Amino acid sequence: MDDVYFLAIDAGTTRIKAGLFSETGHLLDLVKADVEIARPFEGACEVDMDVVWQSVCRLLRDLMDRNAERWTRLSGVGVTGQGDGLWPVDSSGKAVRNAILWNDTRTKHLLLDEGAALEQFCLEKGMTPLFPGAGPLLLKWIKAYEPDHFRRTARVLHCKDWINLKLTGRATTDYSDASTALLNVLNKEYVFELLPLLGLEGCAELFPPTYSSTNICGVITSRAAAETGVPAGVPVIGGAIDVAAVAAGTGAVNPGQALTIVGTTLCNELVLNAEQVDHRDLRGSVLCHLVPERYLRVMATSNGTAVLDWARQTFAPGLPFAEIERGMASLPVGSDGVLFHPYFYGERAPFKNASARGGFYGLSAQHTPMHLLRAVYEGLALSLYDCYQSLPQVEKDIYIAGGGAASDFLCQMAADCLGRSVVRPAAAELGLNGIAQALCATFSAESLREHASAVPPEHIFTPDLKKHGHYVELYVLFVQMRKASEDYWLGREKRLQGLDIS
């Protein structure tokens, strides 16, 4: 029998990737492109939906040109992408406006009056609590501030749903993306009763039908074939939110396995079975896993490697990574008294405050740019520790993935801060790998849980327990300063909005 091949696409916040896989899930070729993010005003974060699609088309045609013989034997396509946010389309399937992304905080004022009641409703209905970047809240914002766009909106999608729509002509979503808002994660049904509480009566029809990640949701249309080079008629599976795809790609499919993704978000997740799902703790969220009958207890921050990029560009422009990390390694835990909060985009885990902002504390004339750089790295590590303090007890080693995991320095700092061994998998592109495993399971007799297996470790970072003790002490100050900053954050927000702060 001729070999068959699978195509996986990963549309992240700042980068899009596409990979060609063998029928056994082996990555054969990879292409990638950066995505330009727009920030039109304070708290806003958007991307041009058509530009995202055009980037996907270019990548797929590049991949086709490099794999002409294999391309004719493509047997399935799967997509993963950034979660939450709002990707609105009209009745003809065209983008209504720029997509509003998961880390956008423009809706924060819409929750001031009814936030507690909405959280209680979500708790009672087995739903993920809303936060500023959730689709229903963003739809409420569009209705209030962009009524023309609201009237044109026929479907509200997620990132990977937009790409699936362009590939198949069908607007659908999967359980993992849908569970970020409006879905009861256990019975996998929409809770449309939430919409009237948001002033969104009559909007249930805007939310697309849901599928399992491994179900076929459509086939490549002739138009998509012309644009991408993918043969018409090739099946497309439902796909998944990126944090679920990375977990599956790592092999984290069994209860008790934990994973941290150091990317644009700092996503910390623990695999659960149905009996372990508990919505009483409103910190973070519980999402449907890509793997059936598995769930993810998630603490996904609003801030990740973007704060590291900012720090490097601000304090060490042009300096090689190796030199930066040598300089940081020469400094002690605590950066000689400098503390940093990484809340550039507000925060949603393990606490919710869209008005939160970053800040340095304890600066003196002795401090150098290298001190500030190390403090930023430590601020991210302490945010990671903060999230794990709010997760159920993790008994096993913690996997680490994402772009930031390429740094040995950051991985070791994470291990020292957590006081736990941190395992970096040997395989790269774990999001693509997770979708490839889903494709392999869809077109074989195996279940995804049987097919997915733990990726061998490339490196295990063992904690320095003396340093861990110092980080625990630093964490106490980190939390104290966070709580002490809340009044300032609120006052700053009101002043920016021109409100009375008396």
Short mmCIF file of C-alpha atoms in Angstrom, two decimals:
data_model
loop_
_atom_site.label_atom_id
_atom_site.label_comp_id
_atom_site.label_asym_id
_atom_site.label_seq_id
_atom_site.Cartn_x
_atom_site.Cartn_y
_atom_site.Cartn_z
CA MET A 1 0.00 0.00 0.00
CA ASP A 2 1.25 3.52 -0.79
CA ASP A 3 2.39 5.65 2.12
CA VAL A 4 -0.04 8.29 3.35
CA TYR A 5 0.74 11.65 4.90
CA PHE A 6 -0.92 14.13 7.24
CA LEU A 7 -0.80 17.91 7.35
CA ALA A 8 -0.86 19.73 10.72
CA ILE A 9 -1.16 23.50 11.22
CA ASP A 10 -0.43 25.42 14.42
CA ALA A 11 -1.62 29.06 14.45
CA GLY A 12 -0.13 30.62 17.56
CA THR A 13 -0.39 34.19 18.76
CA THR A 14 2.87 35.35 17.20
CA ARG A 15 3.81 32.52 14.82
CA ILE A 16 2.11 30.11 12.40
CA LYS A 17 3.63 26.70 11.64
CA ALA A 18 2.75 23.88 9.29
CA GLY A 19 4.20 20.39 9.34
CA LEU A 20 4.03 17.33 7.09
CA PHE A 21 3.81 14.06 9.04
CA SER A 22 4.09 10.39 8.16
CA GLU A 23 1.23 7.99 8.87
CA THR A 24 3.04 7.01 12.08
CA GLY A 25 3.18 10.62 13.30
CA HIS A 26 6.81 11.40 12.41
CA LEU A 27 7.52 15.03 11.45
CA LEU A 28 9.01 15.09 7.94
CA ASP A 29 9.11 18.79 7.08
CA LEU A 30 8.26 22.09 8.76
CA VAL A 31 7.63 25.69 7.67
CA LYS A 32 6.84 28.72 9.83
CA ALA A 33 6.11 32.44 9.64
CA ASP A 34 5.74 35.25 12.16
CA VAL A 35 2.44 37.07 12.71
CA GLU A 36 2.18 40.82 13.25
CA ILE A 37 0.02 41.81 16.23
CA ALA A 38 -1.77 45.18 16.36
CA ARG A 39 -2.34 47.14 19.59
CA PRO A 40 -4.59 50.01 18.48
CA PHE A 41 -5.22 51.35 22.00
CA GLU A 42 -4.48 50.67 25.67
CA GLY A 43 -5.38 47.08 26.50
CA ALA A 44 -6.19 46.10 22.90
CA CYS A 45 -4.58 43.18 21.06
CA GLU A 46 -5.73 42.25 17.55
CA VAL A 47 -4.69 40.45 14.39
CA ASP A 48 -5.90 40.77 10.80
CA MET A 49 -7.83 37.56 10.08
CA ASP A 50 -7.21 37.73 6.32
CA VAL A 51 -3.47 38.16 6.88
CA VAL A 52 -3.50 35.03 9.07
CA TRP A 53 -5.21 33.07 6.29
CA GLN A 54 -2.84 34.42 3.64
CA SER A 55 0.10 33.35 5.80
CA VAL A 56 -1.36 29.85 6.09
CA CYS A 57 -1.78 29.69 2.30
CA ARG A 58 1.83 30.75 1.69
CA LEU A 59 3.17 28.22 4.17
CA LEU A 60 1.15 25.36 2.72
CA ARG A 61 2.23 26.17 -0.83
CA ASP A 62 5.86 26.28 0.35
CA LEU A 63 5.42 22.92 2.01
CA MET A 64 3.80 21.53 -1.16
CA ASP A 65 6.67 22.77 -3.35
CA ARG A 66 9.18 21.03 -1.10
CA ASN A 67 7.21 17.76 -0.95
CA ALA A 68 5.55 17.42 -4.35
CA GLU A 69 5.48 13.62 -4.46
CA ARG A 70 4.19 13.19 -0.92
CA TRP A 71 1.63 15.96 -1.36
CA THR A 72 -0.53 13.89 -3.67
CA ARG A 73 -1.00 11.34 -0.88
CA LEU A 74 -2.25 13.70 1.82
CA SER A 75 -4.95 11.85 3.76
CA GLY A 76 -5.97 14.34 6.44
CA VAL A 77 -5.54 17.88 7.76
CA GLY A 78 -5.72 19.07 11.37
CA VAL A 79 -5.41 22.55 12.90
CA THR A 80 -4.58 23.81 16.37
CA GLY A 81 -4.46 27.44 17.38
CA GLN A 82 -4.50 30.04 20.11
CA GLY A 83 -7.62 29.93 22.25
CA ASP A 84 -10.24 32.37 23.54
CA GLY A 85 -10.65 35.72 21.80
CA LEU A 86 -13.19 36.51 19.09
CA TRP A 87 -12.87 35.78 15.36
CA PRO A 88 -16.15 37.12 13.89
CA VAL A 89 -17.37 36.26 10.37
CA ASP A 90 -20.39 37.36 8.36
CA SER A 91 -22.98 35.22 6.59
CA SER A 92 -20.68 34.75 3.60
CA GLY A 93 -17.79 33.58 5.78
CA LYS A 94 -15.76 36.80 5.48
CA ALA A 95 -14.01 38.42 8.41
CA VAL A 96 -16.11 41.18 9.96
CA ARG A 97 -13.13 42.96 11.55
CA ASN A 98 -9.75 42.13 13.02
CA ALA A 99 -9.78 39.21 15.44
CA ILE A 100 -9.63 40.30 19.08
CA LEU A 101 -7.15 38.06 20.89
CA TRP A 102 -7.19 36.20 24.20
CA ASN A 103 -4.91 38.70 25.97
CA ASP A 104 -7.03 41.74 25.03
CA THR A 105 -8.45 43.51 28.11
CA ARG A 106 -10.86 46.05 26.57
CA THR A 107 -13.86 44.37 28.21
CA LYS A 108 -12.63 44.77 31.79
CA HIS A 109 -15.15 47.53 32.58
CA LEU A 110 -18.04 45.36 31.42
CA LEU A 111 -17.50 43.05 34.41
CA LEU A 112 -17.41 45.65 37.18
CA ASP A 113 -21.07 45.36 38.19
CA GLU A 114 -22.04 41.77 37.46
CA GLY A 115 -18.71 39.94 37.66
CA ALA A 116 -19.43 38.04 40.88
CA ALA A 117 -22.90 36.97 39.73
CA LEU A 118 -21.52 35.75 36.40
CA GLU A 119 -18.79 33.74 38.13
CA GLN A 120 -21.38 32.11 40.37
CA PHE A 121 -23.54 31.26 37.36
CA CYS A 122 -20.56 29.66 35.59
CA LEU A 123 -19.73 27.66 38.72
CA GLU A 124 -23.27 26.29 38.97
CA LYS A 125 -23.42 25.40 35.27
CA GLY A 126 -20.05 23.63 35.04
CA MET A 127 -18.52 26.31 32.83
CA THR A 128 -15.19 28.10 32.66
CA PRO A 129 -15.50 31.51 34.37
CA LEU A 130 -15.42 34.46 32.00
CA PHE A 131 -12.41 36.75 31.79
CA PRO A 132 -11.79 39.84 29.61
CA GLY A 133 -10.50 37.88 26.60
CA ALA A 134 -13.43 35.42 26.51
CA GLY A 135 -15.53 35.35 23.34
CA PRO A 136 -18.95 36.16 24.89
CA LEU A 137 -17.58 39.23 26.68
CA LEU A 138 -15.87 40.45 23.52
CA LEU A 139 -19.15 39.98 21.65
CA LYS A 140 -20.85 42.13 24.31
CA TRP A 141 -18.19 44.80 23.75
CA ILE A 142 -18.72 44.76 19.98
CA LYS A 143 -22.47 45.09 20.47
CA ALA A 144 -21.93 48.12 22.71
CA TYR A 145 -19.14 49.90 20.79
CA GLU A 146 -19.24 48.58 17.22
CA PRO A 147 -22.94 48.00 16.45
CA ASP A 148 -22.37 47.80 12.69
CA HIS A 149 -19.85 44.99 13.17
CA PHE A 150 -22.21 43.29 15.62
CA ARG A 151 -25.08 43.33 13.11
CA ARG A 152 -22.86 41.80 10.43
CA THR A 153 -21.60 38.98 12.66
CA ALA A 154 -23.11 35.61 11.75
CA ARG A 155 -20.63 33.35 13.59
CA VAL A 156 -18.18 33.86 16.44
CA LEU A 157 -15.18 31.58 15.99
CA HIS A 158 -11.80 30.77 17.49
CA CYS A 159 -8.51 30.98 15.64
CA LYS A 160 -8.35 27.39 14.41
CA ASP A 161 -12.09 27.52 13.54
CA TRP A 162 -11.37 30.43 11.19
CA ILE A 163 -8.74 28.38 9.39
CA ASN A 164 -11.05 25.35 9.27
CA LEU A 165 -13.80 27.56 7.80
CA LYS A 166 -11.46 28.76 5.07
CA LEU A 167 -10.39 25.16 4.36
CA THR A 168 -13.83 23.51 4.37
CA GLY A 169 -16.43 26.28 3.99
CA ARG A 170 -18.02 25.09 7.27
CA ALA A 171 -18.14 27.02 10.56
CA THR A 172 -17.54 24.55 13.40
CA THR A 173 -15.58 24.29 16.64
CA ASP A 174 -14.34 21.48 18.87
CA TYR A 175 -14.98 20.77 22.54
CA SER A 176 -11.58 22.03 23.73
CA ASP A 177 -12.00 25.50 22.20
CA ALA A 178 -15.70 25.69 23.08
CA SER A 179 -14.93 24.86 26.71
CA THR A 180 -13.06 28.15 27.16
CA ALA A 181 -16.48 29.84 27.45
CA LEU A 182 -20.17 28.92 27.26
CA LEU A 183 -19.74 25.11 27.31
CA ASN A 184 -20.60 22.75 30.16
CA VAL A 185 -17.39 20.73 30.00
CA LEU A 186 -18.85 17.48 31.31
CA ASN A 187 -21.96 17.16 29.13
CA LYS A 188 -20.29 19.15 26.30
CA GLU A 189 -23.35 21.30 25.63
CA TYR A 190 -23.60 25.07 25.29
CA VAL A 191 -25.18 26.92 28.22
CA PHE A 192 -27.03 29.57 26.23
CA GLU A 193 -28.75 30.83 29.39
CA LEU A 194 -25.59 32.85 30.02
CA LEU A 195 -26.19 35.06 27.00
CA PRO A 196 -29.18 37.05 28.35
CA LEU A 197 -27.15 37.80 31.48
CA LEU A 198 -24.67 39.53 29.16
CA GLY A 199 -27.33 41.39 27.19
CA LEU A 200 -26.84 39.03 24.24
CA GLU A 201 -30.39 37.77 23.78
CA GLY A 202 -30.91 36.01 20.46
CA CYS A 203 -27.19 35.35 19.93
CA ALA A 204 -27.19 31.56 20.43
CA GLU A 205 -27.18 31.02 16.67
CA LEU A 206 -23.82 32.78 16.43
CA PHE A 207 -22.01 29.92 18.17
CA PRO A 208 -21.00 27.07 15.83
CA PRO A 209 -21.77 23.37 16.27
CA THR A 210 -19.23 21.40 18.31
CA TYR A 211 -17.30 18.27 17.43
CA SER A 212 -14.76 15.98 19.01
CA SER A 213 -11.22 16.97 18.06
CA THR A 214 -10.78 13.76 16.08
CA ASN A 215 -14.10 13.94 14.19
CA ILE A 216 -14.03 14.95 10.54
CA CYS A 217 -15.67 18.38 10.30
CA GLY A 218 -15.40 18.84 6.52
CA VAL A 219 -13.21 18.43 3.45
CA ILE A 220 -10.94 20.74 1.50
CA THR A 221 -13.03 22.79 -0.94
CA SER A 222 -12.00 23.50 -4.51
CA ARG A 223 -11.48 27.16 -3.60
CA ALA A 224 -9.22 26.27 -0.65
CA ALA A 225 -7.35 23.82 -2.88
CA ALA A 226 -6.63 26.62 -5.35
CA GLU A 227 -5.38 28.90 -2.58
CA THR A 228 -3.34 26.41 -0.54
CA GLY A 229 -2.40 23.63 -2.94
CA VAL A 230 -3.95 21.01 -0.63
CA PRO A 231 -5.92 18.60 -2.85
CA ALA A 232 -9.69 19.10 -2.85
CA GLY A 233 -11.63 16.48 -0.90
CA VAL A 234 -8.97 15.79 1.74
CA PRO A 235 -10.74 15.40 5.14
CA VAL A 236 -10.21 18.00 7.88
CA ILE A 237 -10.61 17.00 11.54
CA GLY A 238 -12.05 19.24 14.26
CA GLY A 239 -8.65 20.08 15.75
CA ALA A 240 -8.06 21.61 19.17
CA ILE A 241 -6.97 24.58 21.22
CA ASP A 242 -3.18 24.81 21.32
CA VAL A 243 -2.75 24.02 25.03
CA ALA A 244 -4.59 20.71 24.57
CA ALA A 245 -2.64 19.87 21.43
CA VAL A 246 0.70 20.48 23.18
CA ALA A 247 -0.40 18.28 26.09
CA ALA A 248 -1.29 15.46 23.70
CA GLY A 249 1.93 16.01 21.76
CA THR A 250 3.93 15.65 24.95
CA GLY A 251 2.08 12.49 25.88
CA ALA A 252 0.33 14.16 28.85
CA VAL A 253 -2.93 12.24 28.51
CA ASN A 254 -3.22 10.47 31.87
CA PRO A 255 -4.50 11.92 35.16
CA GLY A 256 -1.77 13.47 37.28
CA GLN A 257 0.53 14.45 34.43
CA ALA A 258 1.48 18.15 34.49
CA LEU A 259 2.82 20.46 31.82
CA THR A 260 3.96 24.07 31.59
CA ILE A 261 3.97 25.81 28.20
CA VAL A 262 6.31 28.80 28.21
CA GLY A 263 4.95 30.79 25.29
CA THR A 264 3.03 34.00 24.75
CA THR A 265 0.99 32.71 27.66
CA LEU A 266 2.52 30.88 30.61
CA CYS A 267 0.12 27.93 30.60
CA ASN A 268 0.25 25.45 33.48
CA GLU A 269 -2.00 22.41 33.18
CA LEU A 270 -2.77 19.16 34.97
CA VAL A 271 -4.59 16.22 33.32
CA LEU A 272 -7.80 15.09 35.07
CA ASN A 273 -10.44 12.43 34.53
CA ALA A 274 -14.14 13.30 34.73
CA GLU A 275 -14.43 12.38 38.41
CA GLN A 276 -11.72 14.91 39.31
CA VAL A 277 -13.37 17.89 37.60
CA ASP A 278 -14.41 20.46 40.20
CA HIS A 279 -15.63 23.94 39.27
CA ARG A 280 -15.83 25.26 42.82
CA ASP A 281 -12.37 26.79 42.54
CA LEU A 282 -12.83 29.73 40.17
CA ARG A 283 -9.12 30.30 39.71
CA GLY A 284 -8.02 29.30 36.23
CA SER A 285 -10.26 26.97 34.24
CA VAL A 286 -11.14 23.40 33.35
CA LEU A 287 -11.04 22.60 29.64
CA CYS A 288 -11.88 19.54 27.58
CA HIS A 289 -8.70 17.76 26.53
CA LEU A 290 -8.08 16.78 22.94
CA VAL A 291 -8.17 13.22 24.29
CA PRO A 292 -11.76 11.98 24.92
CA GLU A 293 -12.83 11.68 28.57
CA ARG A 294 -9.81 13.65 29.74
CA TYR A 295 -9.78 17.21 31.03
CA LEU A 296 -7.19 19.88 31.73
CA ARG A 297 -7.07 21.92 34.91
CA VAL A 298 -5.48 25.05 33.50
CA MET A 299 -3.76 28.08 34.97
CA ALA A 300 -3.00 30.14 31.87
CA THR A 301 -1.56 33.56 32.60
CA SER A 302 -1.99 36.64 30.43
CA ASN A 303 1.76 37.14 30.38
CA GLY A 304 4.52 34.91 29.12
CA THR A 305 7.61 35.26 26.97
CA ALA A 306 6.51 38.68 25.69
CA VAL A 307 7.83 40.18 28.92
CA LEU A 308 11.19 38.47 28.33
CA ASP A 309 11.32 39.80 24.77
CA TRP A 310 10.55 43.29 26.06
CA ALA A 311 13.27 43.07 28.70
CA ARG A 312 15.92 41.88 26.26
CA GLN A 313 15.04 44.57 23.71
CA THR A 314 14.98 47.26 26.41
CA PHE A 315 18.00 46.38 28.53
CA ALA A 316 20.27 44.35 26.23
CA PRO A 317 19.43 45.13 22.57
CA GLY A 318 21.54 43.06 20.20
CA LEU A 319 23.26 41.12 22.97
CA PRO A 320 23.43 37.36 22.24
CA PHE A 321 21.26 35.09 24.37
CA ALA A 322 24.29 33.19 25.68
CA GLU A 323 25.91 36.39 26.93
CA ILE A 324 22.68 37.58 28.56
CA GLU A 325 22.22 34.28 30.37
CA ARG A 326 25.86 34.22 31.56
CA GLY A 327 25.35 37.69 32.99
CA MET A 328 22.13 36.71 34.76
CA ALA A 329 23.69 33.50 36.11
CA SER A 330 26.41 35.54 37.84
CA LEU A 331 23.77 37.25 40.01
CA PRO A 332 22.13 35.71 43.09
CA VAL A 333 18.50 34.64 43.51
CA GLY A 334 16.53 37.82 44.15
CA SER A 335 18.61 39.98 41.78
CA ASP A 336 20.23 41.83 44.71
CA GLY A 337 16.89 43.14 45.91
CA VAL A 338 15.03 43.84 42.65
CA LEU A 339 11.53 42.39 42.34
CA PHE A 340 9.46 42.39 39.13
CA HIS A 341 5.77 41.81 38.42
CA PRO A 342 5.19 40.56 34.84
CA TYR A 343 1.58 41.75 34.49
CA PHE A 344 1.92 43.70 31.23
CA TYR A 345 -1.49 42.54 29.96
CA GLY A 346 -3.39 42.39 33.23
CA GLU A 347 -3.73 38.91 34.72
CA ARG A 348 -6.19 36.01 34.71
CA ALA A 349 -4.36 33.24 36.59
CA PRO A 350 -4.06 32.45 39.38
CA PHE A 351 -5.85 35.72 40.15
CA LYS A 352 -8.08 37.83 37.92
CA ASN A 353 -7.32 41.53 37.55
CA ALA A 354 -7.40 43.03 34.08
CA SER A 355 -6.06 46.32 35.50
CA ALA A 356 -2.87 44.73 36.86
CA ARG A 357 0.35 46.00 35.32
CA GLY A 358 4.05 45.20 35.47
CA GLY A 359 6.50 46.93 37.73
CA PHE A 360 9.98 46.92 39.24
CA TYR A 361 10.43 47.31 43.00
CA GLY A 362 13.48 47.87 45.15
CA LEU A 363 15.64 49.66 42.58
CA SER A 364 18.78 51.46 43.69
CA ALA A 365 21.76 53.07 42.00
CA GLN A 366 23.78 49.85 42.30
CA HIS A 367 21.49 47.94 39.96
CA THR A 368 22.51 47.31 36.37
CA PRO A 369 20.51 46.31 33.28
CA MET A 370 21.53 42.71 34.03
CA HIS A 371 19.88 42.94 37.44
CA LEU A 372 16.67 44.10 35.77
CA LEU A 373 16.86 41.30 33.20
CA ARG A 374 17.28 38.66 35.89
CA ALA A 375 14.42 40.19 37.87
CA VAL A 376 12.14 39.87 34.82
CA TYR A 377 13.05 36.19 34.40
CA GLU A 378 12.47 35.64 38.12
CA GLY A 379 9.13 37.45 37.93
CA LEU A 380 8.00 34.98 35.28
CA ALA A 381 9.30 32.03 37.35
CA LEU A 382 7.46 33.33 40.42
CA SER A 383 4.28 33.68 38.36
CA LEU A 384 4.76 30.03 37.39
CA TYR A 385 5.17 29.06 41.07
CA ASP A 386 2.10 31.14 41.93
CA CYS A 387 0.02 29.15 39.44
CA TYR A 388 1.17 25.77 40.78
CA GLN A 389 0.24 26.88 44.28
CA SER A 390 -3.34 27.05 42.99
CA LEU A 391 -3.35 23.71 41.16
CA PRO A 392 -4.03 20.32 42.76
CA GLN A 393 -0.93 18.67 44.16
CA VAL A 394 1.35 17.43 41.37
CA GLU A 395 3.07 14.16 42.25
CA LYS A 396 5.18 13.65 39.14
CA ASP A 397 7.83 15.57 37.24
CA ILE A 398 6.59 18.57 35.29
CA TYR A 399 6.98 18.68 31.51
CA ILE A 400 8.03 22.01 30.02
CA ALA A 401 7.41 23.09 26.43
CA GLY A 402 7.00 26.18 24.28
CA GLY A 403 9.53 28.62 22.82
CA GLY A 404 10.83 29.69 26.21
CA ALA A 405 11.70 26.10 27.08
CA ALA A 406 14.62 26.27 24.63
CA SER A 407 16.49 28.24 27.31
CA ASP A 408 18.41 25.99 29.71
CA PHE A 409 18.71 28.97 32.06
CA LEU A 410 14.95 29.52 32.23
CA CYS A 411 14.21 25.78 32.61
CA GLN A 412 16.69 25.49 35.48
CA MET A 413 15.24 28.61 37.11
CA ALA A 414 11.77 27.05 36.84
CA ALA A 415 13.00 23.83 38.49
CA ASP A 416 14.72 25.78 41.28
CA CYS A 417 11.68 27.97 41.88
CA LEU A 418 9.21 25.05 41.85
CA GLY A 419 11.45 22.75 43.84
CA ARG A 420 10.52 20.02 41.35
CA SER A 421 12.29 18.27 38.48
CA VAL A 422 11.37 19.80 35.14
CA VAL A 423 11.47 17.61 32.02
CA ARG A 424 12.05 19.08 28.58
CA PRO A 425 10.82 16.60 25.92
CA ALA A 426 13.17 15.64 23.13
CA ALA A 427 10.61 16.34 20.40
CA ALA A 428 10.07 19.82 19.01
CA GLU A 429 6.80 21.34 17.76
CA LEU A 430 4.64 19.58 20.33
CA GLY A 431 1.45 21.37 19.25
CA LEU A 432 1.85 20.09 15.72
CA ASN A 433 2.76 16.69 17.13
CA GLY A 434 -0.46 16.57 19.17
CA ILE A 435 -2.60 17.30 16.12
CA ALA A 436 -0.62 14.75 14.12
CA GLN A 437 -1.40 12.14 16.81
CA ALA A 438 -5.08 13.06 16.52
CA LEU A 439 -4.91 12.60 12.74
CA CYS A 440 -3.19 9.23 13.11
CA ALA A 441 -5.89 8.09 15.56
CA THR A 442 -8.72 9.37 13.32
CA PHE A 443 -7.56 7.34 10.36
CA SER A 444 -6.54 4.19 12.25
CA ALA A 445 -8.20 1.71 14.59
CA GLU A 446 -6.37 3.08 17.64
CA SER A 447 -7.85 5.53 20.11
CA LEU A 448 -5.94 8.74 20.64
CA ARG A 449 -5.15 7.76 24.22
CA GLU A 450 -3.60 4.52 22.96
CA HIS A 451 -1.72 6.29 20.18
CA ALA A 452 -0.27 9.17 22.22
CA SER A 453 2.78 8.25 24.25
CA ALA A 454 5.16 10.22 26.43
CA VAL A 455 7.95 11.88 24.48
CA PRO A 456 11.39 10.84 25.76
CA PRO A 457 13.17 13.56 27.76
CA GLU A 458 15.85 15.63 26.10
CA HIS A 459 16.94 16.95 29.48
CA ILE A 460 15.82 16.73 33.11
CA PHE A 461 16.47 19.85 35.19
CA THR A 462 16.96 18.91 38.84
CA PRO A 463 16.17 21.61 41.40
CA ASP A 464 18.77 23.23 43.62
CA LEU A 465 16.87 23.01 46.92
CA LYS A 466 18.92 25.79 48.55
CA LYS A 467 17.89 28.14 45.74
CA HIS A 468 14.33 26.86 46.06
CA GLY A 469 14.31 28.05 49.67
CA HIS A 470 15.36 31.52 48.53
CA TYR A 471 12.63 31.56 45.88
CA VAL A 472 9.98 30.60 48.46
CA GLU A 473 11.08 33.60 50.56
CA LEU A 474 11.01 35.80 47.47
CA TYR A 475 7.54 34.53 46.60
CA VAL A 476 6.17 35.85 49.90
CA LEU A 477 7.37 39.34 48.94
CA PHE A 478 6.09 38.85 45.39
CA VAL A 479 2.54 38.22 46.66
CA GLN A 480 2.70 40.93 49.31
CA MET A 481 3.71 43.53 46.74
CA ARG A 482 1.00 42.32 44.36
CA LYS A 483 -1.68 42.83 46.98
CA ALA A 484 -0.24 46.21 47.95
CA SER A 485 -0.36 47.30 44.29
CA GLU A 486 -4.08 46.66 43.75
CA ASP A 487 -5.20 50.14 44.81
CA TYR A 488 -2.59 51.71 42.55
CA TRP A 489 -3.65 49.54 39.61
CA LEU A 490 -7.28 50.57 40.09
CA GLY A 491 -6.40 54.24 40.48
CA ARG A 492 -4.22 54.12 37.39
CA GLU A 493 -7.03 52.51 35.41
CA LYS A 494 -9.60 55.07 36.49
CA ARG A 495 -7.27 57.95 35.73
CA LEU A 496 -6.60 56.61 32.23
CA GLN A 497 -10.33 56.34 31.70
CA GLY A 498 -10.90 59.86 32.96
CA LEU A 499 -12.99 58.67 35.92
CA ASP A 500 -13.24 60.18 39.40
CA ILE A 501 -10.76 58.42 41.72
CA SER A 502 -11.87 60.17 44.89
#
